[in-house]
Amino acid sequence: MFDSLKPLPADPILGLMAAYRVDTNPQKIDLGVGVYKDEQGNTPVMRAVKSAEARLLQSQSSKSYVSPAGSAAFNALAAGLVLGDNLTHTLGDRRVTFQTPGGCGGLRLAAEFIQKVRPGSKILVSDPTWANHIPLLGEAGLQIETYPYYDYQHHGIRFDDMMTRIGNAGPGDLVLLHGCCHNPCGADLTREQWQAVASLAQARGFTPFIDLAYQGLGDGLAEDSYGVRLLAESLPELIVVSSCSKNFGLYRERTGALTVITGNAAATQAAASQIASTARGMYSMPPDHGASVVAEILADSELNGDWALELTEVRERINGLRSALVIELGKQGIDRDFGFIEQEKGMFSFLGLTVDQVQTLINQYSIYLVDSSRINIAGINSSNIEYLAQSIAAVLKSG
Ligand code: LMR
């Protein structure tokens, strides 16, 4: 059965993690996978997570099954985090939330659910988008098309082109939007642009599908969900996948949520039963630990406050690094303006290098980044920033 199998190339993002680990250069820098790192280069367990885990160790009395939808307490709290308490209340039984195995599991669950109820639906994704969106959505059977998004030359959003393209979508079509901290480019829609997208969705009847993987890492927890909340309150239907990987630092615990908003309670109930059966057919039930930790934190004002504080520290460190990198690159005498990096949000920005230049950074300087020249800003610290800027300058000067 397996004799004629050919190995596949490494995953474009996860492959970098493996290559970085075996590199023996003491100056190596990991700007690849989107994982937060502190000044010492560590990805710490957040304080509130540690406290919640200690409490759970004491209080948990059973490991029995929960359900394909996961923990009801987590689902209510995760919806509140994304939508805000008032809107969650207003939406009432037009909304259902499912705990999922990470954001990836949520994306796949949503795609499989749509494929089940509307096979071969078209989904428009931004050009560029996170590489893993393609298999997560496409391998479920959805038809992927793209809409123009990032302007590589001017480092902004091609908003008019985007609107023209998604304006061709109609009822039964989906448009995937990054809720905040666009991965890979870091360029987010403004509030006015979100409003225009909401009006267009209303006029054309397509269903927005929001991937919210970085809530709290851009401008703040409420600020980063502006688009989600606007669309949730103004449209009859919406799909939102949120992740606790980055904002709770729960990467390996696989903790996320799929929220579906429909036009009425009966449709929500039907959707919930279809989603439950889809989850049951894929993994039966999501893993519990990360969701229990998140529920413990969000339900407790002390833990919640400490978590929000640490998340603010994370966000401010990333934003500070953006400014520091622009300054450091400015010192190198390169004929290029990197000021856009300071305006972009979240973990990622493009450096604007060619694939060859990226390969040179990896092979000659042990600086690991994705081929598109996407860097994880959080991988920078005060000990490596000068070497990084000098290396980028050297690569750019050598053509
Ligand atoms: C990334 O884009 O680096 C992260 O979302 C991690 C991943 O799974 O790709």
Coordinates of N, CA, C and O and ligand atoms in Angstrom, one line a residue, residues 11 13-14 32-35 104 130 132 183 214 246 348 374, ligand 1:
D11 N 6.1 21.6 5.4 CA 5.1 22.7 5.5 C 5.9 24.0 5.5 O 6.9 24.1 6.1
I13 N 5.6 26.8 6.9 CA 5.8 27.5 8.2 C 6.4 26.5 9.2 O 7.4 26.8 9.8
L14 N 5.8 25.3 9.3 CA 6.3 24.4 10.3 C 7.7 23.9 10.0 O 8.5 23.6 10.9
G32 N 10.0 32.8 12.1 CA 9.1 32.0 11.2 C 7.7 31.9 11.8 O 6.9 32.7 11.7
V33 N 7.5 30.8 12.5 CA 6.2 30.4 13.0 C 5.6 31.5 13.9 O 6.4 32.1 14.7
G34 N 4.3 31.7 13.8 CA 3.7 32.8 14.6 C 3.4 32.4 16.0 O 2.3 32.1 16.4
V35 N 4.5 32.5 16.8 CA 4.4 32.1 18.2 C 5.0 33.3 19.0 O 6.1 33.8 18.6
C104 N -7.5 26.1 13.9 CA -7.4 25.3 12.7 C -8.6 24.3 12.7 O -9.3 24.2 11.7
W130 N -3.2 33.4 4.9 CA -2.4 32.4 5.7 C -2.3 31.1 4.8 O -3.4 30.6 4.4
N132 N -2.1 28.1 5.4 CA -2.9 26.9 5.8 C -4.4 27.0 5.6 O -5.2 26.1 5.8
N183 N -2.8 37.9 8.8 CA -1.7 37.0 8.6 C -1.7 36.6 7.1 O -2.6 36.0 6.7
Y214 N -6.0 36.5 16.4 CA -5.1 37.3 17.1 C -5.8 38.4 17.9 O -5.2 39.5 18.1
K246 N -2.9 32.2 20.5 CA -2.0 33.3 20.7 C -2.3 34.2 21.9 O -1.5 34.5 22.7
F348 N 2.8 39.9 12.4 CA 3.5 39.8 11.1 C 3.5 41.0 10.3 O 2.7 41.9 10.3
R374 N 7.6 37.2 5.1 CA 6.8 37.4 6.3 C 7.7 37.2 7.5 O 8.4 36.2 7.6
Ligands
LMR1 C1 1.6 31.1 11.7 O1 1.0 31.6 10.7 O2 2.8 31.1 11.8 C2 0.8 30.5 12.8 O3 -0.6 30.7 12.6 C3 1.1 29.1 13.1 C4 0.7 28.1 12.1 O4 0.1 27.1 12.5 O5 1.0 28.3 10.9

